[in-house]
Each structure stands twice: as structure tokens, then as C-alpha cells.
Short mmCIF file of C-alpha atoms in Angstrom, two decimals:
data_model
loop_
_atom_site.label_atom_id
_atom_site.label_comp_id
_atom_site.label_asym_id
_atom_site.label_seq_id
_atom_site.Cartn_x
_atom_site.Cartn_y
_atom_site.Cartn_z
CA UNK A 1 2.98 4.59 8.28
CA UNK A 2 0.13 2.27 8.73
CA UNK A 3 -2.33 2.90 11.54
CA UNK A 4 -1.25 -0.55 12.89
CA UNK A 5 2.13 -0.27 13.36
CA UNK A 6 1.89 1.54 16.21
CA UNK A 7 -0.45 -1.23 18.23
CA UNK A 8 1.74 -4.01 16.85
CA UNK A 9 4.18 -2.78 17.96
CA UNK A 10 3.42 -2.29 21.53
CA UNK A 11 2.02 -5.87 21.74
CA UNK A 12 5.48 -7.42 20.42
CA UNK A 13 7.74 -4.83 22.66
CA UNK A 14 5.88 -2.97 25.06
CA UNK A 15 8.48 -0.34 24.82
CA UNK A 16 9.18 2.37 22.80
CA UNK A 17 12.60 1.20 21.53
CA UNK A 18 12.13 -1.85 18.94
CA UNK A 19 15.10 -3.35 17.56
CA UNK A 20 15.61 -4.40 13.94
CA UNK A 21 13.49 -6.91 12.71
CA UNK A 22 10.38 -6.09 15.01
CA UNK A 23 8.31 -5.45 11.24
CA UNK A 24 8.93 -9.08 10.79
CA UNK A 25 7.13 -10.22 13.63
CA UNK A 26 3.85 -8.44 12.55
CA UNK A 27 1.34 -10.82 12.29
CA UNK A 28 0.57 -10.55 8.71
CA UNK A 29 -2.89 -11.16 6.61
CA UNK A 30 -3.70 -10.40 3.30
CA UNK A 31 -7.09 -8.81 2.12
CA UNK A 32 -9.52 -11.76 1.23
CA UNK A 33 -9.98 -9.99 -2.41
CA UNK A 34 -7.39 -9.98 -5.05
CA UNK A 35 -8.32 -6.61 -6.46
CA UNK A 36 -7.60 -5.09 -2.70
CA UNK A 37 -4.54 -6.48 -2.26
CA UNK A 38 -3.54 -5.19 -6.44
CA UNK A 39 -4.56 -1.93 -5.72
CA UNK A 40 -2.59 -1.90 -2.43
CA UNK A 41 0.41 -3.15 -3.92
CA UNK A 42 -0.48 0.01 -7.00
CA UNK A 43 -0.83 2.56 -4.22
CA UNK A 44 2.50 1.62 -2.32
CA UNK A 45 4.61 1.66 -5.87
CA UNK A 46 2.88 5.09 -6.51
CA UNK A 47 3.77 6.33 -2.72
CA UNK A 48 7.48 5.04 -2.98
CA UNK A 49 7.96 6.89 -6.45
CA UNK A 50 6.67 10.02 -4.88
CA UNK A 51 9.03 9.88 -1.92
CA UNK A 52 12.04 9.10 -4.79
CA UNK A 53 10.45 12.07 -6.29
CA UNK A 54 11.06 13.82 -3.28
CA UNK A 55 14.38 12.70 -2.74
CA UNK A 56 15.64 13.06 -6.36
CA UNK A 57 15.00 16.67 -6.47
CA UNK A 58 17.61 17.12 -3.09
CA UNK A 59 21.50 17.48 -4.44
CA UNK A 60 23.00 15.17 -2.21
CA UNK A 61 21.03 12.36 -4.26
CA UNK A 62 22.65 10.15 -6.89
CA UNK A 63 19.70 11.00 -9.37
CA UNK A 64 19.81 14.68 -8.51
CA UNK A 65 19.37 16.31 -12.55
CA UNK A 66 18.74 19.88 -11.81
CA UNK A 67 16.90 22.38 -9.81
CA UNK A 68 12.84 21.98 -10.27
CA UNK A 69 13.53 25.93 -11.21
CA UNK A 70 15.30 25.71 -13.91
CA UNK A 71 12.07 24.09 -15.80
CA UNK A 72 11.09 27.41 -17.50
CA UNK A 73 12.98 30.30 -18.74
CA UNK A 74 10.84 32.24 -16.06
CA UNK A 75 11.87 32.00 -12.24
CA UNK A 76 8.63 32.85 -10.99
CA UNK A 77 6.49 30.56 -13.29
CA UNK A 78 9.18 27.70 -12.36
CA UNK A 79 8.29 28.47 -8.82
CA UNK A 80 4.72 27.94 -8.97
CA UNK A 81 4.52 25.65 -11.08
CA UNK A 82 6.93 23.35 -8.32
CA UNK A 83 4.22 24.15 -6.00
CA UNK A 84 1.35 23.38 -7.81
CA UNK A 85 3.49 20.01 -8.24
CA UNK A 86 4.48 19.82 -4.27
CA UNK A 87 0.54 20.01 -3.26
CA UNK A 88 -0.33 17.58 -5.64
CA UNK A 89 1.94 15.27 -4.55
CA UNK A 90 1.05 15.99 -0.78
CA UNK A 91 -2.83 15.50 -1.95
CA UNK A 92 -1.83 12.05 -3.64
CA UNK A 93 0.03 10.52 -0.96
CA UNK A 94 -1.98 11.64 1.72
CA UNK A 95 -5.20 9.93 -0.27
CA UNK A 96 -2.99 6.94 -1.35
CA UNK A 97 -2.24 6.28 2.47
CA UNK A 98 -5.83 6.88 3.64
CA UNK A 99 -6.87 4.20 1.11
CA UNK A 100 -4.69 1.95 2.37
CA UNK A 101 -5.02 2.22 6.06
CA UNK A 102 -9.39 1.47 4.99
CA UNK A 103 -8.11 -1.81 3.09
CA UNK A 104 -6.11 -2.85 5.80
CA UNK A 105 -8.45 -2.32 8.82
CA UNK A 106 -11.10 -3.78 6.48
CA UNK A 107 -8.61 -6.89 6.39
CA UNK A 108 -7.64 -6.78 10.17
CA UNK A 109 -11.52 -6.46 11.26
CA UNK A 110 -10.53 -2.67 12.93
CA UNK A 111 -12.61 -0.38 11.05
CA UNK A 112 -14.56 0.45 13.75
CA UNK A 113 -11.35 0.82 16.17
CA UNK A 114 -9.60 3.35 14.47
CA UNK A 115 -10.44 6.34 11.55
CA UNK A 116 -8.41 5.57 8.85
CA UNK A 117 -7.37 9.35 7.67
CA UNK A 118 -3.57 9.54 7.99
CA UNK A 119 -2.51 12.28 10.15
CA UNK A 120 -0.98 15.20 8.33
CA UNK A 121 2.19 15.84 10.31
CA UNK A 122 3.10 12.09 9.58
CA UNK A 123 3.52 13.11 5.82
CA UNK A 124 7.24 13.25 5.42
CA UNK A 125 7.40 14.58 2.03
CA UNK A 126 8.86 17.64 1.33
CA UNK A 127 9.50 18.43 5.04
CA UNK A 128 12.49 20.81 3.89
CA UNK A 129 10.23 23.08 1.85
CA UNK A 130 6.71 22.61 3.44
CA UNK A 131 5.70 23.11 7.33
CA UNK A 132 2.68 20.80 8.05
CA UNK A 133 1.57 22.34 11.31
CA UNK A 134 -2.05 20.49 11.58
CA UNK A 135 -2.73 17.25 12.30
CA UNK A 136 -6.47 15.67 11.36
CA UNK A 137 -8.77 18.09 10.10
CA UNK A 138 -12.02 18.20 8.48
CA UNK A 139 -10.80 19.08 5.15
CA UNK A 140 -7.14 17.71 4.58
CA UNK A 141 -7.01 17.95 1.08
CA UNK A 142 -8.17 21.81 1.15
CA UNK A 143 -5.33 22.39 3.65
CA UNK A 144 -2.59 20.43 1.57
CA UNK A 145 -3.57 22.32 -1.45
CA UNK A 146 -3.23 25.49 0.17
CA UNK A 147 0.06 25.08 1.96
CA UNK A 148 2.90 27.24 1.11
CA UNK A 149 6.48 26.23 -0.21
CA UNK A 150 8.71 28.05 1.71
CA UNK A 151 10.00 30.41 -1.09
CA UNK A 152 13.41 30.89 0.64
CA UNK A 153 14.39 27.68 0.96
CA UNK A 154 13.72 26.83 -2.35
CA UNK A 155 15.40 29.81 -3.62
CA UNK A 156 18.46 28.85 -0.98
CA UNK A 157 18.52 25.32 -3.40
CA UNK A 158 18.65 26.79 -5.82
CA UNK A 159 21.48 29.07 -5.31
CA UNK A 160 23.14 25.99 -3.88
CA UNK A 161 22.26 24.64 -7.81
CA UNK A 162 23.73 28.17 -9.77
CA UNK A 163 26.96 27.21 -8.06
CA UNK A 164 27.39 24.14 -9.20
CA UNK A 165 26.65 24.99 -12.19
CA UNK A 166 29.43 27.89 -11.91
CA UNK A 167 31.84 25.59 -10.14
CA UNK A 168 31.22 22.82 -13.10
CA UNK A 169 29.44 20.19 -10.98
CA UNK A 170 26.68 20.65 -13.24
CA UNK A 171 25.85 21.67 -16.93
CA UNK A 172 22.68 23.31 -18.29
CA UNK A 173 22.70 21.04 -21.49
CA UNK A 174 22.92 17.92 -19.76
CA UNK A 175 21.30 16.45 -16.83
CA UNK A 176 23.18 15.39 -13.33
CA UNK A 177 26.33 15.25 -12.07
CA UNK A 178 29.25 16.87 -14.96
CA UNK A 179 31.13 13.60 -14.64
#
């Protein structure tokens, strides 16, 4: 989701289809410093374990262990406290990629061609429970933080998790699948 994926790859297609393989062609530079090119290499480990995050906490994933609900004896406390959780995982990505995109314009010479905040609606996690309708604004981290988890959904997962647990696809006193 860098911001120069998109002109790369319009120079290398000039289409909007690109076939597999097109990343490979990117002409590729590292930053000049060690510590930027650590600290990306931290950031993208720290974005892929949110989106597994993400993923992990959907039933039709292998490391599915139970509903983010069932984390107090309390409903409503398990709710917000999974939304406190969702925002600040919105928050962190959303800085991690911003970060990024300023090393690697830095590195490509493009700072002054393009901003490097990330737009909003190009955050994909949590697009099930959260509706990201803004795109750059002048406080994104205000916004993310006061976005709503749609309270339905999660409440449809979680039925979705009771009847497992009814049907025996899941146990209470052990994580995952009841294998």
C-alpha cells in the first residue's frame, strides 16, 4: 500500500490490469541508512501481525481461538474493550504506514511529489466491523479513535461463535477448533 505502487505501476503497464509478477519489476532501492531500512523492516513485521490479528479473530481462519467477547465474564465490557483494541490497531497501522511511505519517498527523492499520509479508506483492517467513510483528513488519528465497531456485526460473530460452541466445534476450556 505504498504511495509508489501506484506510479510504478503505470510506468511498467500503462494499464490498469497488471499481471503476476509486475511487483518484481519495481525498480527497487534501499534507504542509504541502516537504521531506516531496520525500522522499515520493524514496522512491516508489526503491520503484517496486525492484519494476522485481524484475520485470526474471523472463524473461517485456521488460528481462529474464540470470540474477542468471550474475554470477560461481562458482554458489554468484552465489547468495548475489542474496540478500544480495534482503534488502536487502526491508529498503529495507519501511523506504521505513514512512516513508511516518509522513508521511502525520502529514499526515492519524492518527498516533495507526494504527502506521505496513507489514505484512510485504503486501511483494510477490520473492514467487516468498521466503515471508514473518509479519506485524508486533518486529524486521522482523532477520527480512527473515534470510529464505531459496528455492534451488530460483532454480536452476529458472535452468535455464529455460541453455536459452535453448542454444536461442539468449539469448547470454552480450550482454545480453537474441538478436534
Amino acid at each position: 500500500n505504498s504511495k509508489l505502487k501506484e506510479p510504478f505501476v503505470y510506468a511498467i503497464t500503462q494499464s490498469v490490469n497488471y499481471e503476476v509478477g509486475i511487483i518484481n519489476n519495481f525498480p527497487v532501492k534501499e534507504p542509504d541508512l541502516k537504521q531506516e531500512k531496520d525500522k522499515i523492516i520493524n514496522l512491516v513485521q508489526q503491520c503484517i501481525n496486525l492484519a494476522k490479528l485481524d484475520w485470526d479473530k474471523s472463524e473461517i481462519s485456521w488460528q481462529f481461538y474464540n470470540s474477542p467477547l468471550v474475554a470477560n465474564d461481562n458482554l458489554e465490557k468484552s465489547f468495548s474493550l475489542f474496540q478500544v483494541q480495534v482503534r488502536e490497531n487502526l491508529v498503529q497501522i495507519f501511523q506504521n504506514e505513514c512512516v513508511i511511505n516518509e522513508i521511502l519517498l525520502k529514499t526515492y527523492g519524492l518527498e516533495n511529489d507526494f504527502d506521505s499520509q496513507t489514505p484512510l479508506k485504503e486501511i483494510s483492517l477490520y473492514q467487516d466491523i468498521v466503515s471508514i467513510d473518509k479519506d485524508y483528513l486533518d486529524n486521522p488519528v482523532e477520527y480512527l479513535t473515534s470510529l464505531h465497531v459496528n455492534k451488530e456485526e460483532v454480536i452476529s460473530q458472535f452468535i455464529s461463535y455460541a453455536i459452535g460452541l453448542f454444536m461442539g466445534r468449539y469448547r470454552l476450556d480450550k482454545p480453537g477448533l474441538n478436534i
